[in-house]
Each structure stands twice: as structure tokens, then as C-alpha cells.
Tab-separated table of N, CA, C and O in Angstrom:
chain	number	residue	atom	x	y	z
M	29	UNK	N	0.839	-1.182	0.000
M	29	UNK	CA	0.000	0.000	0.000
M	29	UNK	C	0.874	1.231	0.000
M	29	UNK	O	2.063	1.198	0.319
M	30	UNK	N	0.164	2.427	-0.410
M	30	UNK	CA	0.813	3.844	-0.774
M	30	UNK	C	0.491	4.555	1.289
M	30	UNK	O	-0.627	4.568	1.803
M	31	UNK	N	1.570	4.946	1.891
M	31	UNK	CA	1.051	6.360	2.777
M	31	UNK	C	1.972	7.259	2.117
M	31	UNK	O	3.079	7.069	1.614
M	32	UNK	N	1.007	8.616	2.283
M	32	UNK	CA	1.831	9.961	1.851
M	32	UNK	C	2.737	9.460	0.567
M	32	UNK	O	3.947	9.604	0.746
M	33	UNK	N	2.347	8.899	-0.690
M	33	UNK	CA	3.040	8.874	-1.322
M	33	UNK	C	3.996	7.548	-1.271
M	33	UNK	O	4.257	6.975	-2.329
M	34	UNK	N	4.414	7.164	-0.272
M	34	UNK	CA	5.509	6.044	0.008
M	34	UNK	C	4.848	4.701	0.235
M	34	UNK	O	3.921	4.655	1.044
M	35	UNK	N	5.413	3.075	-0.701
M	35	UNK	CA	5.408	2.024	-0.412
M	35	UNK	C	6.030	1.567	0.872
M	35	UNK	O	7.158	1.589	1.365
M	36	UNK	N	4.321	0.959	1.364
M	36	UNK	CA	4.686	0.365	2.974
M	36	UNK	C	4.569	-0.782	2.966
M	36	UNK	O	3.898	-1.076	1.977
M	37	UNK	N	4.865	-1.709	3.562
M	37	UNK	CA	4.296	-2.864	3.866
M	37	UNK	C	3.694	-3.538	5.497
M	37	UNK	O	4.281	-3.310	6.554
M	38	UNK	N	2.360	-4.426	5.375
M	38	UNK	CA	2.213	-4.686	6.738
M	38	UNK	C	2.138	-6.111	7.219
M	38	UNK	O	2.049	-7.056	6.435
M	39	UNK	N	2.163	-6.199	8.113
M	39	UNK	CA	2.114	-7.574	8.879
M	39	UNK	C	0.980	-7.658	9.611
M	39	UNK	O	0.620	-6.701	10.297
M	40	UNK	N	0.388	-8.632	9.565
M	40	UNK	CA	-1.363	-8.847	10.418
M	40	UNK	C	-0.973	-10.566	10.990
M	40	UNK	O	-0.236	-11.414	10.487
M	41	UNK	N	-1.900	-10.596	12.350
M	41	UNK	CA	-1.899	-11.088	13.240
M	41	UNK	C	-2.575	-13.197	12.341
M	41	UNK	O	-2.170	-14.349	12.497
M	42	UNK	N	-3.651	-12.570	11.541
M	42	UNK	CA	-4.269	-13.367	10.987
M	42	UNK	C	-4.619	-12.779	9.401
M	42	UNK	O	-4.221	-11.659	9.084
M	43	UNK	N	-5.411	-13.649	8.420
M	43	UNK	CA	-5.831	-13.631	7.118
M	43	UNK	C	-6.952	-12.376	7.608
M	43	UNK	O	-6.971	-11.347	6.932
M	44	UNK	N	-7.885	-12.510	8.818
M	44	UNK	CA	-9.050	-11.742	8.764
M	44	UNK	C	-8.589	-10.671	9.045
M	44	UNK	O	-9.378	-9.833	8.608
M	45	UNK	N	-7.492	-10.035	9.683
M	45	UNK	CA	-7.005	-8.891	9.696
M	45	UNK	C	-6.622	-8.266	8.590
M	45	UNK	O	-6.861	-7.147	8.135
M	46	UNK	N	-5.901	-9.298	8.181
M	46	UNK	CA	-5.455	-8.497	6.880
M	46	UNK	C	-6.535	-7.974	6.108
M	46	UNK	O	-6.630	-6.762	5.915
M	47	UNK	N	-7.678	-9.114	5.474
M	47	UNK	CA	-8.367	-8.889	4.918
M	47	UNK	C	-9.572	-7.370	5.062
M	47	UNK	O	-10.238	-6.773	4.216
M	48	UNK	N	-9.346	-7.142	7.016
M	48	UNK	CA	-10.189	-5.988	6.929
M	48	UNK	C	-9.743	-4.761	6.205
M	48	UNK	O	-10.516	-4.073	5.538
M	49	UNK	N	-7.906	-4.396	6.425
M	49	UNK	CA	-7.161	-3.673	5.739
M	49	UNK	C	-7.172	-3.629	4.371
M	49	UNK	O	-6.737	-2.598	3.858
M	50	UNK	N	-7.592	-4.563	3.616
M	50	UNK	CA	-7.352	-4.882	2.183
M	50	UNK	C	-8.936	-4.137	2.058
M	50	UNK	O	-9.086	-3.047	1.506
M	51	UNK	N	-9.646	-4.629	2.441
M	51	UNK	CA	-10.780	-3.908	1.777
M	51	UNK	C	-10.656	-2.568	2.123
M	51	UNK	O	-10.480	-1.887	1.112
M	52	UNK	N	-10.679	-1.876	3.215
M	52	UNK	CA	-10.864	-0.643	3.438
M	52	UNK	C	-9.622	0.053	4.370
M	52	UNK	O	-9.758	0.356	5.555
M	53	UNK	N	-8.626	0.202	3.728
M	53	UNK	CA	-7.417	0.691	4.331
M	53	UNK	C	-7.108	2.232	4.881
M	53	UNK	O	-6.239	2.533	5.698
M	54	UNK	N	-7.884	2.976	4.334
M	54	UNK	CA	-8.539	4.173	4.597
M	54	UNK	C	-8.853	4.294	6.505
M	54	UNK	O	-8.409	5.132	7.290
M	55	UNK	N	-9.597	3.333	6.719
M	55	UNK	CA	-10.261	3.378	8.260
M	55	UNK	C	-9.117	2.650	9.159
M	55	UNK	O	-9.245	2.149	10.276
M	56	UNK	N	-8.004	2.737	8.370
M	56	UNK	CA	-6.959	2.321	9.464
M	56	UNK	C	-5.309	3.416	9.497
M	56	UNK	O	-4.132	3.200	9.786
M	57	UNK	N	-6.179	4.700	8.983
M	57	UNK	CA	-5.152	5.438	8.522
M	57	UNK	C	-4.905	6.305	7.267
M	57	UNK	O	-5.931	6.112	6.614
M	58	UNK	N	-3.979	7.309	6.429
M	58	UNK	CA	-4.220	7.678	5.242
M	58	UNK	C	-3.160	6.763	4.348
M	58	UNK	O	-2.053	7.003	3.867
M	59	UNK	N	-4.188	5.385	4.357
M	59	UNK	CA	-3.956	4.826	3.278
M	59	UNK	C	-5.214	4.796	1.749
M	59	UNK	O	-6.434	4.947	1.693
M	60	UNK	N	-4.043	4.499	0.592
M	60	UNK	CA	-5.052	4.757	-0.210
M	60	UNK	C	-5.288	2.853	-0.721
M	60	UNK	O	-4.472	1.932	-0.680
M	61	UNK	N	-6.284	2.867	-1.026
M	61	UNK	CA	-7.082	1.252	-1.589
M	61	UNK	C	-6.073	1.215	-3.129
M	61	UNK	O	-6.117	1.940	-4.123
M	62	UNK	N	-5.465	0.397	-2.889
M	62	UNK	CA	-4.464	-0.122	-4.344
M	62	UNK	C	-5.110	-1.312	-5.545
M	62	UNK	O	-5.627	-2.308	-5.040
M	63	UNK	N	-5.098	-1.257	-6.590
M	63	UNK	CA	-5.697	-2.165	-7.620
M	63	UNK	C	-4.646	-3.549	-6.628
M	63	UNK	O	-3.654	-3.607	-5.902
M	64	UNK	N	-5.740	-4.502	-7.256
M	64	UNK	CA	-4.769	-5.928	-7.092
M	64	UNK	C	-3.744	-6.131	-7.152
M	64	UNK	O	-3.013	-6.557	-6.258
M	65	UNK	N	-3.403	-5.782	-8.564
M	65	UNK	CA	-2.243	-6.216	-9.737
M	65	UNK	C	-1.568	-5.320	-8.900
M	65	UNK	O	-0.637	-5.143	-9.686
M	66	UNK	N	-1.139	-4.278	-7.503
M	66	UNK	CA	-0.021	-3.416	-7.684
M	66	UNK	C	0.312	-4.219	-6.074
M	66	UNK	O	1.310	-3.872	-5.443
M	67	UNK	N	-0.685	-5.361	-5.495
M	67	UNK	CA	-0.382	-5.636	-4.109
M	67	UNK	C	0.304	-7.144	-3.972
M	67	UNK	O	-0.095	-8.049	-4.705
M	68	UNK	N	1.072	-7.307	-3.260
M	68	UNK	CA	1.587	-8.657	-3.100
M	68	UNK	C	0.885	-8.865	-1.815
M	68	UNK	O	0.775	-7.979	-0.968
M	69	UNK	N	0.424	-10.032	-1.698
M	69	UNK	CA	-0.325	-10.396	-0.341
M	69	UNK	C	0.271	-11.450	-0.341
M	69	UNK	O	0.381	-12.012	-1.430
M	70	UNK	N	1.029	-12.270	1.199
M	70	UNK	CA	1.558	-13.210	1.267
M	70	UNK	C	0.774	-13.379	2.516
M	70	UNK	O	0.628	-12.619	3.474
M	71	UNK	N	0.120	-15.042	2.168
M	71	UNK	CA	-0.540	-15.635	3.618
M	71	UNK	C	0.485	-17.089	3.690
M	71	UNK	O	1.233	-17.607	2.861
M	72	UNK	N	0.130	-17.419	5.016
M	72	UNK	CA	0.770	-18.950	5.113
M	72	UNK	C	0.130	-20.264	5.189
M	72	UNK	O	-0.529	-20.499	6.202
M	73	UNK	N	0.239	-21.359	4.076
M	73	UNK	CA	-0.534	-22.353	3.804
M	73	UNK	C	-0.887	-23.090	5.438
M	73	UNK	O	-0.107	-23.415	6.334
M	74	UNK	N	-1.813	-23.143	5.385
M	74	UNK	CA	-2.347	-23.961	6.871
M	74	UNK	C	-1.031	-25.415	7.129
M	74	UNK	O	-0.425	-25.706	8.160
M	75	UNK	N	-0.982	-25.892	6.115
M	75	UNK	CA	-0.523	-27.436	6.452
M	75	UNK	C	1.007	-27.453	6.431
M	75	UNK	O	1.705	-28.060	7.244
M	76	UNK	N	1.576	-26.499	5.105
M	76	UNK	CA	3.039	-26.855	4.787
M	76	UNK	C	3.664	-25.350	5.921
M	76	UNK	O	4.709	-25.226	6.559
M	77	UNK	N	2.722	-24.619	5.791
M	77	UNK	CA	3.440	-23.449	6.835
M	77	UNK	C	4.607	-22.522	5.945
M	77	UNK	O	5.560	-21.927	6.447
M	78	UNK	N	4.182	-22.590	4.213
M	78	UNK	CA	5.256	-21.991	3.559
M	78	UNK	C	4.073	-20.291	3.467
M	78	UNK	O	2.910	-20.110	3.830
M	79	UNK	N	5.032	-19.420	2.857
M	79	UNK	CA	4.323	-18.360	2.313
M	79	UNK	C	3.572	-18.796	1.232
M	79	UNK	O	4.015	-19.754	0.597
M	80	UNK	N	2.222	-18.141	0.796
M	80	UNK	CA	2.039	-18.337	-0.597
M	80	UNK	C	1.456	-16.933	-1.009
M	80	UNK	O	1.414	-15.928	-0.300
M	81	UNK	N	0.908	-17.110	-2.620
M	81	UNK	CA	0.229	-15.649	-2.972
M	81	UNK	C	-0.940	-15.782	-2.605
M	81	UNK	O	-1.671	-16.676	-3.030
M	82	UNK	N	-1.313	-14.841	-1.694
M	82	UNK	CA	-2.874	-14.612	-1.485
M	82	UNK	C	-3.875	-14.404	-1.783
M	82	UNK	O	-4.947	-14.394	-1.178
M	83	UNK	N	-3.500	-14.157	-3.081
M	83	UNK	CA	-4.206	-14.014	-4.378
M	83	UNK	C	-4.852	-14.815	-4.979
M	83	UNK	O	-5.906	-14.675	-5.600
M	84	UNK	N	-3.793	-16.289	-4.684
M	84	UNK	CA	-4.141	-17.224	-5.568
M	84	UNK	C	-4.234	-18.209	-4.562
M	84	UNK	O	-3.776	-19.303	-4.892
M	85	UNK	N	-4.683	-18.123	-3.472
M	85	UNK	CA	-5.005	-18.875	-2.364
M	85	UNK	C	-6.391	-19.126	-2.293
M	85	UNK	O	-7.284	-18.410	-2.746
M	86	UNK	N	-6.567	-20.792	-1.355
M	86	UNK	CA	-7.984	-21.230	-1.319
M	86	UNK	C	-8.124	-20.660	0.699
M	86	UNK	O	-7.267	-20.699	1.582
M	87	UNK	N	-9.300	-20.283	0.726
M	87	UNK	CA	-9.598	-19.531	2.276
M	87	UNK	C	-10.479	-21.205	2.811
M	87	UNK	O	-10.820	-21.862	1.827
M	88	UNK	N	-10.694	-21.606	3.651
M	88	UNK	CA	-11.663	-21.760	4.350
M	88	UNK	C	-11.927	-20.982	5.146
M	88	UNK	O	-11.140	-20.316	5.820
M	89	UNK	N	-13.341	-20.973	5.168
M	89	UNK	CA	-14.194	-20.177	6.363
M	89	UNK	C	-14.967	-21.128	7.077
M	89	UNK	O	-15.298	-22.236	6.652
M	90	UNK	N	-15.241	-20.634	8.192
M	90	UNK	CA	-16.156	-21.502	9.150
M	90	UNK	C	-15.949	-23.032	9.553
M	90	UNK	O	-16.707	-24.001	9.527
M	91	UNK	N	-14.951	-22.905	9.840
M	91	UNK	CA	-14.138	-24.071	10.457
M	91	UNK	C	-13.859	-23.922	12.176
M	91	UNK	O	-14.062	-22.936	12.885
M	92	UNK	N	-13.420	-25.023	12.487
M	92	UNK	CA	-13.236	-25.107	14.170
M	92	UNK	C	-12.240	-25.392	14.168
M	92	UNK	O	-12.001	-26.341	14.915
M	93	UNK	N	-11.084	-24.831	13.410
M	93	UNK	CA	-9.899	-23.730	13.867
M	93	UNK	C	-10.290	-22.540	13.729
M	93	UNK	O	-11.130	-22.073	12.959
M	94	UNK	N	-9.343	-21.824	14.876
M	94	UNK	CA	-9.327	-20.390	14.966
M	94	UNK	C	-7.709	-19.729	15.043
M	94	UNK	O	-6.784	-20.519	15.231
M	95	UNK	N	-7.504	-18.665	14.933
M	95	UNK	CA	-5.906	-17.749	14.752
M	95	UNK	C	-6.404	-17.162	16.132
M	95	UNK	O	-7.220	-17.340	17.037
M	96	UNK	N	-5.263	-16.257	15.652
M	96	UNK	CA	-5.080	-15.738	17.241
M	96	UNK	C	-6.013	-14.829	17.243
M	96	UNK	O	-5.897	-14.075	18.209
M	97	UNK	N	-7.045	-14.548	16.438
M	97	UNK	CA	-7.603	-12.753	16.922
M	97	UNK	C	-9.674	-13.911	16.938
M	97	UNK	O	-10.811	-13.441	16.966
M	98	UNK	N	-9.292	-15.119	16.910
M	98	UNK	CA	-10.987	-15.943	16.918
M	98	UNK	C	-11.034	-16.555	15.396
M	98	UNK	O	-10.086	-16.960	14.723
M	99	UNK	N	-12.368	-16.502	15.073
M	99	UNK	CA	-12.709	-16.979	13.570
M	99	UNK	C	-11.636	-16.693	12.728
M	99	UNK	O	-10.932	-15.702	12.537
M	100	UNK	N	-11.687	-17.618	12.355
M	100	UNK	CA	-10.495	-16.994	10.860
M	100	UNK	C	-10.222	-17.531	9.599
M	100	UNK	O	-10.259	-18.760	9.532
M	101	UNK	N	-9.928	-16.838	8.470
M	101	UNK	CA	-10.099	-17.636	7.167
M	101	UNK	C	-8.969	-18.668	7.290
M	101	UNK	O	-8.019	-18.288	7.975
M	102	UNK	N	-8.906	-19.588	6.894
M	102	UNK	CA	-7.704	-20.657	6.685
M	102	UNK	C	-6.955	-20.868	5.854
M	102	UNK	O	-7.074	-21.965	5.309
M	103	UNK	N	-6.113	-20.164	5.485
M	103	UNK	CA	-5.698	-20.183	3.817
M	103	UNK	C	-4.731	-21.427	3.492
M	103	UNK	O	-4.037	-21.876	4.404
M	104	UNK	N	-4.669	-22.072	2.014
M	104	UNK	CA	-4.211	-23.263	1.360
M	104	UNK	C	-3.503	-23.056	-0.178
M	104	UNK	O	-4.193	-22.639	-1.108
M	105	UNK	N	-2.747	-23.229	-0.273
M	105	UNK	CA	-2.236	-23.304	-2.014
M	105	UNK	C	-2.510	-23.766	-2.497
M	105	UNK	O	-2.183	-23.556	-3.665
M	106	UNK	N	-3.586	-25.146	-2.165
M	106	UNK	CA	-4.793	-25.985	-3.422
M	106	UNK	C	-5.956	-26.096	-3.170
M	106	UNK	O	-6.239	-26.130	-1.973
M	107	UNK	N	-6.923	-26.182	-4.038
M	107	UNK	CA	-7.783	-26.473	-3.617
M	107	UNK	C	-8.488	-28.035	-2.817
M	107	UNK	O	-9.528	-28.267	-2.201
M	108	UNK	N	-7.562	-28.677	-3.136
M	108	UNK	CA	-7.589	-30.107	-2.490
M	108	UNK	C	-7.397	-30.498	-1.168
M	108	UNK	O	-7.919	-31.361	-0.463
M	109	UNK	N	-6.283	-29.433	-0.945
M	109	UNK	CA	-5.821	-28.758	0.344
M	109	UNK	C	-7.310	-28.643	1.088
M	109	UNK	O	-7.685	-29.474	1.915
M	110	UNK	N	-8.001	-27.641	0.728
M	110	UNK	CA	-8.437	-26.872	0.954
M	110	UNK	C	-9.845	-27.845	1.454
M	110	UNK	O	-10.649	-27.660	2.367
M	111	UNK	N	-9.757	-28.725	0.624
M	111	UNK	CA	-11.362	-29.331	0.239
M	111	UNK	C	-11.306	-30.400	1.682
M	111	UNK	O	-12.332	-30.558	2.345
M	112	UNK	N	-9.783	-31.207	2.125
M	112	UNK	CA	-9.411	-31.824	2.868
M	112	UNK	C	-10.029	-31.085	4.245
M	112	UNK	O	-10.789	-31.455	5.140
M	113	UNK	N	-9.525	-30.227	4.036
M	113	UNK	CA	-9.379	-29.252	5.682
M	113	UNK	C	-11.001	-28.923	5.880
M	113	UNK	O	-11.425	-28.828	7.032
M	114	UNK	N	-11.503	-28.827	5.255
M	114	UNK	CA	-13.049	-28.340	5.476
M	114	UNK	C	-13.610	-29.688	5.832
M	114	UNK	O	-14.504	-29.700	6.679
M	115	UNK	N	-13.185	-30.902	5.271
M	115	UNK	CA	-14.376	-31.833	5.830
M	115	UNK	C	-13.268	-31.865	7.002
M	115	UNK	O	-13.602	-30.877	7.657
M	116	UNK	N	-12.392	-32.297	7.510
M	116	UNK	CA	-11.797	-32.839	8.610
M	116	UNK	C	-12.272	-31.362	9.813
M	116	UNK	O	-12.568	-31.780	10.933
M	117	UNK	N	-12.345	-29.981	9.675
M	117	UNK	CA	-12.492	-28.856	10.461
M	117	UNK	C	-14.056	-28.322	10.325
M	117	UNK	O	-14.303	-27.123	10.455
M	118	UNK	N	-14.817	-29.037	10.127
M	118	UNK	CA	-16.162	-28.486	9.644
M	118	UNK	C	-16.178	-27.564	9.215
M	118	UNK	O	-16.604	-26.688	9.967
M	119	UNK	N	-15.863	-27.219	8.148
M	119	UNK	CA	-15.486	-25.540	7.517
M	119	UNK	C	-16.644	-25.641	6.812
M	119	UNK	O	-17.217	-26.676	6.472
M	120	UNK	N	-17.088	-24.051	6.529
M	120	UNK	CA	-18.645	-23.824	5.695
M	120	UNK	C	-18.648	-23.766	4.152
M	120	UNK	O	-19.513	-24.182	3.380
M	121	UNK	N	-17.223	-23.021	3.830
M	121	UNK	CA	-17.048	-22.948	2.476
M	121	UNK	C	-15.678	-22.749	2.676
M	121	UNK	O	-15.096	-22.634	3.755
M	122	UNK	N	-15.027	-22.706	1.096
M	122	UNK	CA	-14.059	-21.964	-0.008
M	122	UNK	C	-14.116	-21.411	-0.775
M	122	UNK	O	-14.692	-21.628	-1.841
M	123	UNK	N	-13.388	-20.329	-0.363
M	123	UNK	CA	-13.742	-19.363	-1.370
M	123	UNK	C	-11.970	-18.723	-1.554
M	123	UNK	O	-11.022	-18.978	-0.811
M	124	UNK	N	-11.984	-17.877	-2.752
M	124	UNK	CA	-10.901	-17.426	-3.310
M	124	UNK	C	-11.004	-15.351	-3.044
M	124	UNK	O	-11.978	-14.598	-3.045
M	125	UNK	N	-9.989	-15.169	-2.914
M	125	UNK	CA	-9.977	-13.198	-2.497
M	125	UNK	C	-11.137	-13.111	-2.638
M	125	UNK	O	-12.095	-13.267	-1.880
M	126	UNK	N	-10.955	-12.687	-4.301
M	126	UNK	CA	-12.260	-11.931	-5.011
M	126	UNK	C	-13.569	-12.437	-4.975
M	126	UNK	O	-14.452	-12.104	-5.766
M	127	UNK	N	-13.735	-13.497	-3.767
M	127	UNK	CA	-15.188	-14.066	-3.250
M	127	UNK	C	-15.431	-13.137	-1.721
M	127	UNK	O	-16.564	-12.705	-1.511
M	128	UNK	N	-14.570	-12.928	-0.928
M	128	UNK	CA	-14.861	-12.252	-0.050
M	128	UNK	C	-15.060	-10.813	0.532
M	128	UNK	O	-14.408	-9.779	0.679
M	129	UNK	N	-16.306	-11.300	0.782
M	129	UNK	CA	-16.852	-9.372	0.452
M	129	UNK	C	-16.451	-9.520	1.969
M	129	UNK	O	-16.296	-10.439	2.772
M	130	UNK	N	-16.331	-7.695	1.945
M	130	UNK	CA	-16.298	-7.257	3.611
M	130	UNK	C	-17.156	-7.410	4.501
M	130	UNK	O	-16.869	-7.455	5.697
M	131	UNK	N	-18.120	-7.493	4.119
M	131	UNK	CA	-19.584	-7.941	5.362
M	131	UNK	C	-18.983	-9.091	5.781
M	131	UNK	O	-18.618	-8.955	6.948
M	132	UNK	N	-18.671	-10.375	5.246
M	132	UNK	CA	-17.906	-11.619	5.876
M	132	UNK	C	-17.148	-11.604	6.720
M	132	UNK	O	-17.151	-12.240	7.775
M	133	UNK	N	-16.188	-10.628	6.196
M	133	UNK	CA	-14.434	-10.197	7.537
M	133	UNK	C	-15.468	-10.250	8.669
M	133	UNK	O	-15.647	-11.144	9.496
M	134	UNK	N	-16.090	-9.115	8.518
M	134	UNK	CA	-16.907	-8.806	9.873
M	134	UNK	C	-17.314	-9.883	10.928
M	134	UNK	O	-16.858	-10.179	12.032
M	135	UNK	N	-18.731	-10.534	9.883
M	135	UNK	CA	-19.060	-11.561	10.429
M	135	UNK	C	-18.131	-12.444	11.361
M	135	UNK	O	-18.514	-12.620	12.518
M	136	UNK	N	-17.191	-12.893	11.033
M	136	UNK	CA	-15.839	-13.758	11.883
M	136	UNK	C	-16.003	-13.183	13.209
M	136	UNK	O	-16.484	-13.755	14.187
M	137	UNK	N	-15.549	-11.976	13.144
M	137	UNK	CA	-15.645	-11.338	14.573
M	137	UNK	C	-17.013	-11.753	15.494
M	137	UNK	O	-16.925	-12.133	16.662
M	138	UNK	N	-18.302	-11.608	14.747
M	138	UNK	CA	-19.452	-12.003	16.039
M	138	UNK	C	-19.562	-13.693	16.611
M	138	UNK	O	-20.352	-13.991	17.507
């Protein structure tokens, strides 16, 4: 993300943190909202524990794991990954970035 002009980068506690920043970065400061294509988002695969692109990451939601801040998306580098972890964690869905609207981030929190 841009402040005052200058490339910053941040670190979040969990995926749902980040994700509140990604949508609306503005309400955490004078940041400005960046196209996709200009952000690198690095989350860490649930299982192998490597970085991946967050971009191109599978989320579970609504699973019985939680991160450190409660609910939290679960992110995976496959979808197989992904498909595994939801039946073994009762997860509700998968979904990819550009599936998660901000009303969801929220939701986690109640």
C-alpha cells in the first residue's frame, strides 16, 4: 500500500485482519485502496506453513480452527488442500480473495 506517497508494507496477526485492511485501508489510517495487480499479499498455507500468494489462495471459512484474533479464514495453495481441511475442520465454504466481500471479515468477529 501507498502512505503519503511512500510504499509500505504490513504484517497482520491473521488472514481476517489483513483482509479488513485490504478492503478498506482508509479506516486504518491515510492509506489509499491499491488495484490488485499493484499488491503482493503473502498468507501462510495452513498445512506446509510456507508463504504463498494470497491471491491465488484457497480460504476456508467456518471451520473449528481459529488464529489468534478468533474466527479466521484458513488459507491453502490448493484447492484439495483446501477441500481436505473443510471436511476434517467443519469448515462452511471456499472461497478465493475476489469471493470475499467485507460484510464476511466482519461476520468472523461475532
Amino acid at each position: 500500500y501507498e502512505e503519503n506517497g511512500k510504499k509500505v508494507s504490513h504484517a497482520f496477526d491473521g488472514v481476517k485482519d489483513m483482509m479488513k485492511f485490504y478492503h478498506n485501508p482508509s479506516k486504518w489510517g491515510n492509506y489509499t485502496k491499491q488495484k490488485d495487480e499493484a499488491l503482493t499479499l503473502l498468507v501462510t498455507d495452513y498445512y506446509t506453513q510456507e508463504a504463498i500468494d494470497g491471491k491465488k489462495a484457497f480460504y476456508v471459512v467456518g471451520s473449528d480452527a481459529f488464529g489468534p484474533m478468533g474466527k479466521e479464514f484458513i488459507p491453502f495453495s490448493s484447492r484439495k488442500s483446501a477441500e481436505t481441511f473443510l471436511k476434517d475442520h467443519k469448515g462452511q465454504k471456499i472461497l478465493q480473495l475476489f469471493e470475499i466481500q467485507e460484510s464476511l471479515v466482519y461476520e468472523q468477529d461475532k
